[in-house]
Amino acid sequence: AVAERLSARDPDDALDTLDDDPDHAPHSRQEPGLGALPGGRGARKEALVDIVDDPLQLDWQKPRNHWGRRLIWSLLIVLAAAALAGQYIAYHFDELARQDQYRPWFQQLCPSLGCEVPSKVDIARIKSSNLVVRSHPDFAGALIVDAIIYNRAPFSQPFPLLELRFADLNGQLIASRRFKPGEYLSGELAGKAEMPSQTPIHIALDILDPGAKAVNYSLSFRSPE
């Protein structure tokens, strides 16, 4: 029965009842005054007075700049690399100075450094022709070796060492000898250090006869260094 009474009521009547009820009337928001707050301005002033006005000391250091140390290490690395390069150049000086790509640099620097650029050497460009071995007309048991040698390189180079070899019919070596430039040069070329380019040079050598089995002979060239 109670439920029926509640459902039978008009919703609009319920709203009107709420509007007429003074207990449900809207109220304005009650904000406490600033003076009523505990610890207001007076308390703030007292707290500020209690602060001790001491100077602040900040322990701050400027970060160190390590460019000086880096510069020193860079210089040490450069000096070490230069020392290694200098040792390599000194050890391979002749070889490097004879190469076409490096030779102009050595030719410019050596007059100032007091070094001497070595002559270029290309033994493969030295050729021989007209090699003749015959009995010596004045001495028994001796032979005379005649030959023409050429420097086919476009540059002059030191006179080579001559190597004369004798072999038997089977190619077995019987005797050999090497001759220095001072031993085979004569006339105007005596004492000369370099072999001119594209110039035929006649040589004549006196040697002991290696025997009747030495029927084959050859002339080759070796580097003077």
PDB file of N, CA and C in Angstrom, residues 33-136:
ATOM      1  N   GLY A  33      36.938  34.046   6.357  1.00  0.00           N
ATOM      2  CA  GLY A  33      37.716  35.267   6.145  1.00  0.00           C
ATOM      3  C   GLY A  33      39.185  35.033   6.320  1.00  0.00           C
ATOM      4  N   LEU A  34      39.979  35.917   5.685  1.00  0.00           N
ATOM      5  CA  LEU A  34      41.425  35.756   5.774  1.00  0.00           C
ATOM      6  C   LEU A  34      41.915  35.908   7.191  1.00  0.00           C
ATOM      7  N   GLY A  35      41.205  36.741   7.944  1.00  0.00           N
ATOM      8  CA  GLY A  35      41.656  36.940   9.315  1.00  0.00           C
ATOM      9  C   GLY A  35      41.407  35.753  10.186  1.00  0.00           C
ATOM     10  N   ALA A  36      40.456  34.882   9.740  1.00  0.00           N
ATOM     11  CA  ALA A  36      40.147  33.718  10.566  1.00  0.00           C
ATOM     12  C   ALA A  36      41.095  32.565  10.358  1.00  0.00           C
ATOM     13  N   LEU A  37      41.932  32.631   9.279  1.00  0.00           N
ATOM     14  CA  LEU A  37      42.844  31.522   9.017  1.00  0.00           C
ATOM     15  C   LEU A  37      43.906  31.461  10.087  1.00  0.00           C
ATOM     16  N   PRO A  38      44.160  30.269  10.604  1.00  0.00           N
ATOM     17  CA  PRO A  38      45.242  30.155  11.594  1.00  0.00           C
ATOM     18  C   PRO A  38      46.577  30.355  10.903  1.00  0.00           C
ATOM     19  N   GLY A  39      47.454  31.046  11.556  1.00  0.00           N
ATOM     20  CA  GLY A  39      48.768  31.312  10.948  1.00  0.00           C
ATOM     21  C   GLY A  39      48.642  32.214   9.777  1.00  0.00           C
ATOM     22  N   GLY A  40      47.988  33.322   9.845  1.00  0.00           N
ATOM     23  CA  GLY A  40      47.779  34.255   8.745  1.00  0.00           C
ATOM     24  C   GLY A  40      48.986  35.119   8.523  1.00  0.00           C
ATOM     25  N   ARG A  41      48.734  36.419   8.190  1.00  0.00           N
ATOM     26  CA  ARG A  41      49.849  37.314   7.863  1.00  0.00           C
ATOM     27  C   ARG A  41      50.787  37.509   9.039  1.00  0.00           C
ATOM     28  N   GLY A  42      50.177  37.570  10.243  1.00  0.00           N
ATOM     29  CA  GLY A  42      51.033  37.768  11.409  1.00  0.00           C
ATOM     30  C   GLY A  42      52.002  36.641  11.600  1.00  0.00           C
ATOM     31  N   ALA A  43      51.488  35.424  11.417  1.00  0.00           N
ATOM     32  CA  ALA A  43      52.374  34.259  11.565  1.00  0.00           C
ATOM     33  C   ALA A  43      53.435  34.240  10.494  1.00  0.00           C
ATOM     34  N   ARG A  44      53.074  34.662   9.269  1.00  0.00           N
ATOM     35  CA  ARG A  44      54.061  34.692   8.184  1.00  0.00           C
ATOM     36  C   ARG A  44      55.171  35.685   8.487  1.00  0.00           C
ATOM     37  N   LYS A  45      54.786  36.843   9.010  1.00  0.00           N
ATOM     38  CA  LYS A  45      55.812  37.845   9.323  1.00  0.00           C
ATOM     39  C   LYS A  45      56.761  37.336  10.388  1.00  0.00           C
ATOM     40  N   GLU A  46      56.194  36.667  11.407  1.00  0.00           N
ATOM     41  CA  GLU A  46      57.045  36.135  12.459  1.00  0.00           C
ATOM     42  C   GLU A  46      57.997  35.075  11.908  1.00  0.00           C
ATOM     43  N   ALA A  47      57.495  34.240  10.982  1.00  0.00           N
ATOM     44  CA  ALA A  47      58.371  33.215  10.397  1.00  0.00           C
ATOM     45  C   ALA A  47      59.489  33.839   9.589  1.00  0.00           C
ATOM     46  N   LEU A  48      59.197  34.913   8.860  1.00  0.00           N
ATOM     47  CA  LEU A  48      60.235  35.577   8.076  1.00  0.00           C
ATOM     48  C   LEU A  48      61.271  36.234   8.959  1.00  0.00           C
ATOM     49  N   VAL A  49      60.842  36.754  10.124  1.00  0.00           N
ATOM     50  CA  VAL A  49      61.800  37.393  11.032  1.00  0.00           C
ATOM     51  C   VAL A  49      62.778  36.378  11.580  1.00  0.00           C
ATOM     52  N   ASP A  50      62.307  35.145  11.759  1.00  0.00           N
ATOM     53  CA  ASP A  50      63.176  34.118  12.334  1.00  0.00           C
ATOM     54  C   ASP A  50      64.271  33.659  11.380  1.00  0.00           C
ATOM     55  N   ILE A  51      64.178  33.945  10.054  1.00  0.00           N
ATOM     56  CA  ILE A  51      65.192  33.509   9.087  1.00  0.00           C
ATOM     57  C   ILE A  51      66.469  34.309   9.282  1.00  0.00           C
ATOM     58  N   VAL A  52      67.575  33.627   9.420  1.00  0.00           N
ATOM     59  CA  VAL A  52      68.870  34.287   9.610  1.00  0.00           C
ATOM     60  C   VAL A  52      69.419  34.683   8.254  1.00  0.00           C
ATOM     61  N   ASP A  53      69.774  35.921   8.129  1.00  0.00           N
ATOM     62  CA  ASP A  53      70.266  36.443   6.844  1.00  0.00           C
ATOM     63  C   ASP A  53      71.771  36.252   6.753  1.00  0.00           C
ATOM     64  N   ASP A  54      72.201  35.003   6.527  1.00  0.00           N
ATOM     65  CA  ASP A  54      73.623  34.703   6.362  1.00  0.00           C
ATOM     66  C   ASP A  54      73.958  34.638   4.876  1.00  0.00           C
ATOM     67  N   PRO A  55      75.178  35.053   4.502  1.00  0.00           N
ATOM     68  CA  PRO A  55      75.559  34.971   3.083  1.00  0.00           C
ATOM     69  C   PRO A  55      75.731  33.515   2.650  1.00  0.00           C
ATOM     70  N   LEU A  56      75.312  33.249   1.413  1.00  0.00           N
ATOM     71  CA  LEU A  56      75.431  31.914   0.851  1.00  0.00           C
ATOM     72  C   LEU A  56      76.796  31.723   0.228  1.00  0.00           C
ATOM     73  N   GLN A  57      77.420  30.614   0.510  1.00  0.00           N
ATOM     74  CA  GLN A  57      78.710  30.296  -0.075  1.00  0.00           C
ATOM     75  C   GLN A  57      78.543  29.074  -0.980  1.00  0.00           C
ATOM     76  N   LEU A  58      78.755  29.282  -2.274  1.00  0.00           N
ATOM     77  CA  LEU A  58      78.615  28.198  -3.243  1.00  0.00           C
ATOM     78  C   LEU A  58      80.002  27.717  -3.645  1.00  0.00           C
ATOM     79  N   ASP A  59      80.270  26.447  -3.441  1.00  0.00           N
ATOM     80  CA  ASP A  59      81.567  25.866  -3.800  1.00  0.00           C
ATOM     81  C   ASP A  59      81.509  25.405  -5.251  1.00  0.00           C
ATOM     82  N   TRP A  60      81.795  26.312  -6.186  1.00  0.00           N
ATOM     83  CA  TRP A  60      81.733  26.008  -7.619  1.00  0.00           C
ATOM     84  C   TRP A  60      83.102  26.240  -8.235  1.00  0.00           C
ATOM     85  N   GLN A  61      83.547  25.300  -8.988  1.00  0.00           N
ATOM     86  CA  GLN A  61      84.839  25.403  -9.659  1.00  0.00           C
ATOM     87  C   GLN A  61      84.632  25.329 -11.160  1.00  0.00           C
ATOM     88  N   LYS A  62      85.385  26.143 -11.835  1.00  0.00           N
ATOM     89  CA  LYS A  62      85.320  26.147 -13.288  1.00  0.00           C
ATOM     90  C   LYS A  62      85.853  24.826 -13.833  1.00  0.00           C
ATOM     91  N   PRO A  63      85.109  24.180 -14.719  1.00  0.00           N
ATOM     92  CA  PRO A  63      85.611  22.906 -15.273  1.00  0.00           C
ATOM     93  C   PRO A  63      86.931  23.101 -16.002  1.00  0.00           C
ATOM     94  N   ARG A  64      87.820  22.160 -15.789  1.00  0.00           N
ATOM     95  CA  ARG A  64      89.146  22.262 -16.391  1.00  0.00           C
ATOM     96  C   ARG A  64      89.079  22.032 -17.898  1.00  0.00           C
ATOM     97  N   ASN A  65      89.860  22.806 -18.584  1.00  0.00           N
ATOM     98  CA  ASN A  65      89.945  22.659 -20.036  1.00  0.00           C
ATOM     99  C   ASN A  65      91.148  21.783 -20.366  1.00  0.00           C
ATOM    100  N   HIS A  66      90.913  20.662 -21.053  1.00  0.00           N
ATOM    101  CA  HIS A  66      91.979  19.695 -21.338  1.00  0.00           C
ATOM    102  C   HIS A  66      92.601  19.903 -22.717  1.00  0.00           C
ATOM    103  N   TRP A  67      92.423  21.075 -23.311  1.00  0.00           N
ATOM    104  CA  TRP A  67      92.986  21.269 -24.653  1.00  0.00           C
ATOM    105  C   TRP A  67      94.500  21.247 -24.632  1.00  0.00           C
ATOM    106  N   GLY A  68      95.098  21.701 -23.525  1.00  0.00           N
ATOM    107  CA  GLY A  68      96.558  21.685 -23.449  1.00  0.00           C
ATOM    108  C   GLY A  68      97.116  20.280 -23.475  1.00  0.00           C
ATOM    109  N   ARG A  69      96.481  19.389 -22.709  1.00  0.00           N
ATOM    110  CA  ARG A  69      96.930  17.998 -22.695  1.00  0.00           C
ATOM    111  C   ARG A  69      96.726  17.345 -24.059  1.00  0.00           C
ATOM    112  N   ARG A  70      95.596  17.645 -24.686  1.00  0.00           N
ATOM    113  CA  ARG A  70      95.348  17.078 -26.011  1.00  0.00           C
ATOM    114  C   ARG A  70      96.368  17.581 -27.025  1.00  0.00           C
ATOM    115  N   LEU A  71      96.724  18.856 -26.911  1.00  0.00           N
ATOM    116  CA  LEU A  71      97.716  19.408 -27.835  1.00  0.00           C
ATOM    117  C   LEU A  71      99.064  18.729 -27.658  1.00  0.00           C
ATOM    118  N   ILE A  72      99.446  18.483 -26.405  1.00  0.00           N
ATOM    119  CA  ILE A  72     100.729  17.820 -26.149  1.00  0.00           C
ATOM    120  C   ILE A  72     100.733  16.407 -26.726  1.00  0.00           C
ATOM    121  N   TRP A  73      99.632  15.676 -26.515  1.00  0.00           N
ATOM    122  CA  TRP A  73      99.556  14.322 -27.063  1.00  0.00           C
ATOM    123  C   TRP A  73      99.579  14.332 -28.584  1.00  0.00           C
ATOM    124  N   SER A  74      98.911  15.295 -29.179  1.00  0.00           N
ATOM    125  CA  SER A  74      98.917  15.389 -30.642  1.00  0.00           C
ATOM    126  C   SER A  74     100.324  15.654 -31.162  1.00  0.00           C
ATOM    127  N   LEU A  75     101.051  16.548 -30.482  1.00  0.00           N
ATOM    128  CA  LEU A  75     102.427  16.834 -30.907  1.00  0.00           C
ATOM    129  C   LEU A  75     103.317  15.608 -30.751  1.00  0.00           C
ATOM    130  N   LEU A  76     103.137  14.870 -29.665  1.00  0.00           N
ATOM    131  CA  LEU A  76     103.940  13.663 -29.467  1.00  0.00           C
ATOM    132  C   LEU A  76     103.661  12.623 -30.546  1.00  0.00           C
ATOM    133  N   ILE A  77     102.396  12.484 -30.923  1.00  0.00           N
ATOM    134  CA  ILE A  77     102.049  11.525 -31.979  1.00  0.00           C
ATOM    135  C   ILE A  77     102.670  11.942 -33.306  1.00  0.00           C
ATOM    136  N   VAL A  78     102.607  13.255 -33.608  1.00  0.00           N
ATOM    137  CA  VAL A  78     103.192  13.744 -34.862  1.00  0.00           C
ATOM    138  C   VAL A  78     104.701  13.528 -34.872  1.00  0.00           C
ATOM    139  N   LEU A  79     105.360  13.809 -33.739  1.00  0.00           N
ATOM    140  CA  LEU A  79     106.812  13.615 -33.665  1.00  0.00           C
ATOM    141  C   LEU A  79     107.181  12.141 -33.806  1.00  0.00           C
ATOM    142  N   ALA A  80     106.402  11.261 -33.187  1.00  0.00           N
ATOM    143  CA  ALA A  80     106.686   9.827 -33.308  1.00  0.00           C
ATOM    144  C   ALA A  80     106.515   9.351 -34.746  1.00  0.00           C
ATOM    145  N   ALA A  81     105.448   9.823 -35.410  1.00  0.00           N
ATOM    146  CA  ALA A  81     105.237   9.444 -36.811  1.00  0.00           C
ATOM    147  C   ALA A  81     106.359   9.981 -37.698  1.00  0.00           C
ATOM    148  N   ALA A  82     106.798  11.221 -37.429  1.00  0.00           N
ATOM    149  CA  ALA A  82     107.894  11.796 -38.220  1.00  0.00           C
ATOM    150  C   ALA A  82     109.195  11.027 -38.000  1.00  0.00           C
ATOM    151  N   ALA A  83     109.434  10.596 -36.756  1.00  0.00           N
ATOM    152  CA  ALA A  83     110.646   9.825 -36.476  1.00  0.00           C
ATOM    153  C   ALA A  83     110.628   8.484 -37.201  1.00  0.00           C
ATOM    154  N   LEU A  84     109.482   7.809 -37.196  1.00  0.00           N
ATOM    155  CA  LEU A  84     109.377   6.533 -37.910  1.00  0.00           C
ATOM    156  C   LEU A  84     109.558   6.725 -39.411  1.00  0.00           C
ATOM    157  N   ALA A  85     108.942   7.787 -39.951  1.00  0.00           N
ATOM    158  CA  ALA A  85     109.097   8.057 -41.382  1.00  0.00           C
ATOM    159  C   ALA A  85     110.551   8.372 -41.720  1.00  0.00           C
ATOM    160  N   GLY A  86     111.224   9.132 -40.840  1.00  0.00           N
ATOM    161  CA  GLY A  86     112.630   9.450 -41.081  1.00  0.00           C
ATOM    162  C   GLY A  86     113.513   8.214 -41.065  1.00  0.00           C
ATOM    163  N   GLN A  87     113.250   7.297 -40.129  1.00  0.00           N
ATOM    164  CA  GLN A  87     114.027   6.062 -40.087  1.00  0.00           C
ATOM    165  C   GLN A  87     113.805   5.220 -41.342  1.00  0.00           C
ATOM    166  N   TYR A  88     112.560   5.156 -41.790  1.00  0.00           N
ATOM    167  CA  TYR A  88     112.274   4.374 -42.997  1.00  0.00           C
ATOM    168  C   TYR A  88     112.969   4.979 -44.211  1.00  0.00           C
ATOM    169  N   ILE A  89     112.914   6.313 -44.342  1.00  0.00           N
ATOM    170  CA  ILE A  89     113.547   6.972 -45.489  1.00  0.00           C
ATOM    171  C   ILE A  89     115.059   6.791 -45.444  1.00  0.00           C
ATOM    172  N   ALA A  90     115.646   6.915 -44.243  1.00  0.00           N
ATOM    173  CA  ALA A  90     117.093   6.759 -44.127  1.00  0.00           C
ATOM    174  C   ALA A  90     117.531   5.336 -44.484  1.00  0.00           C
ATOM    175  N   TYR A  91     116.723   4.353 -44.085  1.00  0.00           N
ATOM    176  CA  TYR A  91     117.082   2.958 -44.350  1.00  0.00           C
ATOM    177  C   TYR A  91     116.913   2.609 -45.827  1.00  0.00           C
ATOM    178  N   HIS A  92     115.899   3.180 -46.470  1.00  0.00           N
ATOM    179  CA  HIS A  92     115.619   2.886 -47.886  1.00  0.00           C
ATOM    180  C   HIS A  92     115.932   4.097 -48.770  1.00  0.00           C
ATOM    181  N   PHE A  93     116.923   4.883 -48.376  1.00  0.00           N
ATOM    182  CA  PHE A  93     117.193   6.137 -49.082  1.00  0.00           C
ATOM    183  C   PHE A  93     117.520   5.902 -50.551  1.00  0.00           C
ATOM    184  N   ASP A  94     118.483   5.033 -50.833  1.00  0.00           N
ATOM    185  CA  ASP A  94     118.899   4.812 -52.222  1.00  0.00           C
ATOM    186  C   ASP A  94     117.757   4.265 -53.069  1.00  0.00           C
ATOM    187  N   GLU A  95     117.010   3.337 -52.494  1.00  0.00           N
ATOM    188  CA  GLU A  95     115.901   2.736 -53.241  1.00  0.00           C
ATOM    189  C   GLU A  95     114.822   3.767 -53.563  1.00  0.00           C
ATOM    190  N   LEU A  96     114.465   4.593 -52.574  1.00  0.00           N
ATOM    191  CA  LEU A  96     113.417   5.597 -52.790  1.00  0.00           C
ATOM    192  C   LEU A  96     113.888   6.703 -53.725  1.00  0.00           C
ATOM    193  N   ALA A  97     115.150   7.111 -53.577  1.00  0.00           N
ATOM    194  CA  ALA A  97     115.658   8.219 -54.388  1.00  0.00           C
ATOM    195  C   ALA A  97     115.779   7.854 -55.861  1.00  0.00           C
ATOM    196  N   ARG A  98     115.806   6.572 -56.168  1.00  0.00           N
ATOM    197  CA  ARG A  98     115.902   6.147 -57.571  1.00  0.00           C
ATOM    198  C   ARG A  98     114.534   5.954 -58.223  1.00  0.00           C
ATOM    199  N   GLN A  99     113.475   6.033 -57.449  1.00  0.00           N
ATOM    200  CA  GLN A  99     112.137   5.889 -58.021  1.00  0.00           C
ATOM    201  C   GLN A  99     111.661   7.220 -58.596  1.00  0.00           C
ATOM    202  N   ASP A 100     111.035   7.138 -59.761  1.00  0.00           N
ATOM    203  CA  ASP A 100     110.652   8.354 -60.478  1.00  0.00           C
ATOM    204  C   ASP A 100     109.681   9.225 -59.689  1.00  0.00           C
ATOM    205  N   GLN A 101     108.780   8.630 -58.890  1.00  0.00           N
ATOM    206  CA  GLN A 101     107.791   9.455 -58.199  1.00  0.00           C
ATOM    207  C   GLN A 101     108.375  10.220 -57.021  1.00  0.00           C
ATOM    208  N   TYR A 102     109.482   9.692 -56.445  1.00  0.00           N
ATOM    209  CA  TYR A 102     110.087  10.354 -55.289  1.00  0.00           C
ATOM    210  C   TYR A 102     111.365  11.111 -55.631  1.00  0.00           C
ATOM    211  N   ARG A 103     111.977  10.801 -56.740  1.00  0.00           N
ATOM    212  CA  ARG A 103     113.283  11.385 -57.062  1.00  0.00           C
ATOM    213  C   ARG A 103     113.252  12.912 -57.127  1.00  0.00           C
ATOM    214  N   PRO A 104     112.239  13.560 -57.735  1.00  0.00           N
ATOM    215  CA  PRO A 104     112.238  15.038 -57.740  1.00  0.00           C
ATOM    216  C   PRO A 104     112.244  15.644 -56.341  1.00  0.00           C
ATOM    217  N   TRP A 105     111.574  15.007 -55.387  1.00  0.00           N
ATOM    218  CA  TRP A 105     111.575  15.526 -54.014  1.00  0.00           C
ATOM    219  C   TRP A 105     112.969  15.448 -53.407  1.00  0.00           C
ATOM    220  N   PHE A 106     113.640  14.329 -53.610  1.00  0.00           N
ATOM    221  CA  PHE A 106     114.992  14.190 -53.075  1.00  0.00           C
ATOM    222  C   PHE A 106     115.952  15.175 -53.743  1.00  0.00           C
ATOM    223  N   GLN A 107     115.775  15.409 -55.024  1.00  0.00           N
ATOM    224  CA  GLN A 107     116.651  16.357 -55.714  1.00  0.00           C
ATOM    225  C   GLN A 107     116.475  17.781 -55.200  1.00  0.00           C
ATOM    226  N   GLN A 108     115.294  18.125 -54.724  1.00  0.00           N
ATOM    227  CA  GLN A 108     115.066  19.454 -54.168  1.00  0.00           C
ATOM    228  C   GLN A 108     115.533  19.576 -52.718  1.00  0.00           C
ATOM    229  N   LEU A 109     115.374  18.504 -51.950  1.00  0.00           N
ATOM    230  CA  LEU A 109     115.679  18.579 -50.521  1.00  0.00           C
ATOM    231  C   LEU A 109     117.142  18.292 -50.200  1.00  0.00           C
ATOM    232  N   CYS A 110     117.779  17.433 -50.971  1.00  0.00           N
ATOM    233  CA  CYS A 110     119.144  17.026 -50.633  1.00  0.00           C
ATOM    234  C   CYS A 110     120.147  18.182 -50.611  1.00  0.00           C
ATOM    235  N   PRO A 111     120.091  19.161 -51.534  1.00  0.00           N
ATOM    236  CA  PRO A 111     121.043  20.272 -51.420  1.00  0.00           C
ATOM    237  C   PRO A 111     120.940  21.016 -50.094  1.00  0.00           C
ATOM    238  N   SER A 112     119.744  21.100 -49.530  1.00  0.00           N
ATOM    239  CA  SER A 112     119.571  21.789 -48.247  1.00  0.00           C
ATOM    240  C   SER A 112     119.934  20.898 -47.068  1.00  0.00           C
ATOM    241  N   LEU A 113     119.699  19.598 -47.208  1.00  0.00           N
ATOM    242  CA  LEU A 113     119.959  18.674 -46.105  1.00  0.00           C
ATOM    243  C   LEU A 113     121.374  18.118 -46.120  1.00  0.00           C
ATOM    244  N   GLY A 114     122.116  18.373 -47.189  1.00  0.00           N
ATOM    245  CA  GLY A 114     123.485  17.886 -47.259  1.00  0.00           C
ATOM    246  C   GLY A 114     123.614  16.445 -47.705  1.00  0.00           C
ATOM    247  N   CYS A 115     122.577  15.884 -48.300  1.00  0.00           N
ATOM    248  CA  CYS A 115     122.658  14.514 -48.806  1.00  0.00           C
ATOM    249  C   CYS A 115     122.876  14.536 -50.320  1.00  0.00           C
ATOM    250  N   GLU A 116     123.249  13.408 -50.849  1.00  0.00           N
ATOM    251  CA  GLU A 116     123.522  13.285 -52.284  1.00  0.00           C
ATOM    252  C   GLU A 116     122.564  12.277 -52.895  1.00  0.00           C
ATOM    253  N   VAL A 117     121.884  12.707 -53.940  1.00  0.00           N
ATOM    254  CA  VAL A 117     120.924  11.828 -54.601  1.00  0.00           C
ATOM    255  C   VAL A 117     121.688  10.777 -55.402  1.00  0.00           C
ATOM    256  N   PRO A 118     121.460   9.499 -55.147  1.00  0.00           N
ATOM    257  CA  PRO A 118     122.188   8.467 -55.891  1.00  0.00           C
ATOM    258  C   PRO A 118     121.724   8.398 -57.341  1.00  0.00           C
ATOM    259  N   SER A 119     122.584   7.871 -58.156  1.00  0.00           N
ATOM    260  CA  SER A 119     122.250   7.720 -59.571  1.00  0.00           C
ATOM    261  C   SER A 119     121.199   6.632 -59.757  1.00  0.00           C
ATOM    262  N   LYS A 120     120.404   6.796 -60.794  1.00  0.00           N
ATOM    263  CA  LYS A 120     119.417   5.765 -61.113  1.00  0.00           C
ATOM    264  C   LYS A 120     120.122   4.545 -61.696  1.00  0.00           C
ATOM    265  N   VAL A 121     119.589   3.387 -61.377  1.00  0.00           N
ATOM    266  CA  VAL A 121     120.188   2.136 -61.832  1.00  0.00           C
ATOM    267  C   VAL A 121     119.102   1.266 -62.450  1.00  0.00           C
ATOM    268  N   ASP A 122     119.369   0.811 -63.659  1.00  0.00           N
ATOM    269  CA  ASP A 122     118.481  -0.148 -64.324  1.00  0.00           C
ATOM    270  C   ASP A 122     119.366  -1.114 -65.104  1.00  0.00           C
ATOM    271  N   ILE A 123     119.824  -2.136 -64.407  1.00  0.00           N
ATOM    272  CA  ILE A 123     120.762  -3.084 -65.003  1.00  0.00           C
ATOM    273  C   ILE A 123     120.165  -3.776 -66.218  1.00  0.00           C
ATOM    274  N   ALA A 124     118.852  -3.957 -66.233  1.00  0.00           N
ATOM    275  CA  ALA A 124     118.217  -4.645 -67.359  1.00  0.00           C
ATOM    276  C   ALA A 124     118.360  -3.870 -68.662  1.00  0.00           C
ATOM    277  N   ARG A 125     118.636  -2.564 -68.571  1.00  0.00           N
ATOM    278  CA  ARG A 125     118.794  -1.752 -69.783  1.00  0.00           C
ATOM    279  C   ARG A 125     120.212  -1.801 -70.344  1.00  0.00           C
ATOM    280  N   ILE A 126     121.127  -2.456 -69.669  1.00  0.00           N
ATOM    281  CA  ILE A 126     122.503  -2.563 -70.162  1.00  0.00           C
ATOM    282  C   ILE A 126     122.625  -3.853 -70.977  1.00  0.00           C
ATOM    283  N   LYS A 127     123.088  -3.706 -72.205  1.00  0.00           N
ATOM    284  CA  LYS A 127     123.187  -4.832 -73.128  1.00  0.00           C
ATOM    285  C   LYS A 127     124.626  -4.972 -73.615  1.00  0.00           C
ATOM    286  N   SER A 128     124.918  -6.155 -74.157  1.00  0.00           N
ATOM    287  CA  SER A 128     126.245  -6.405 -74.732  1.00  0.00           C
ATOM    288  C   SER A 128     126.093  -7.020 -76.117  1.00  0.00           C
ATOM    289  N   SER A 129     127.117  -6.841 -76.911  1.00  0.00           N
ATOM    290  CA  SER A 129     127.129  -7.412 -78.265  1.00  0.00           C
ATOM    291  C   SER A 129     128.579  -7.652 -78.678  1.00  0.00           C
ATOM    292  N   ASN A 130     128.718  -8.411 -79.751  1.00  0.00           N
ATOM    293  CA  ASN A 130     130.047  -8.682 -80.319  1.00  0.00           C
ATOM    294  C   ASN A 130     131.001  -9.279 -79.283  1.00  0.00           C
ATOM    295  N   LEU A 131     130.507 -10.221 -78.491  1.00  0.00           N
ATOM    296  CA  LEU A 131     131.360 -10.865 -77.490  1.00  0.00           C
ATOM    297  C   LEU A 131     132.261 -11.896 -78.183  1.00  0.00           C
ATOM    298  N   VAL A 132     133.565 -11.705 -78.026  1.00  0.00           N
ATOM    299  CA  VAL A 132     134.558 -12.582 -78.662  1.00  0.00           C
ATOM    300  C   VAL A 132     135.613 -12.947 -77.625  1.00  0.00           C
ATOM    301  N   VAL A 133     135.949 -14.252 -77.573  1.00  0.00           N
ATOM    302  CA  VAL A 133     137.009 -14.742 -76.690  1.00  0.00           C
ATOM    303  C   VAL A 133     138.061 -15.411 -77.581  1.00  0.00           C
ATOM    304  N   ARG A 134     139.284 -14.978 -77.473  1.00  0.00           N
ATOM    305  CA  ARG A 134     140.362 -15.505 -78.313  1.00  0.00           C
ATOM    306  C   ARG A 134     141.642 -15.624 -77.496  1.00  0.00           C
ATOM    307  N   SER A 135     142.566 -16.365 -78.050  1.00  0.00           N
ATOM    308  CA  SER A 135     143.838 -16.559 -77.359  1.00  0.00           C
ATOM    309  C   SER A 135     144.644 -15.265 -77.348  1.00  0.00           C
ATOM    310  N   HIS A 136     145.363 -15.086 -76.267  1.00  0.00           N
ATOM    311  CA  HIS A 136     146.177 -13.878 -76.139  1.00  0.00           C
ATOM    312  C   HIS A 136     147.410 -14.022 -77.037  1.00  0.00           C
TER     313      HIS A 136
END
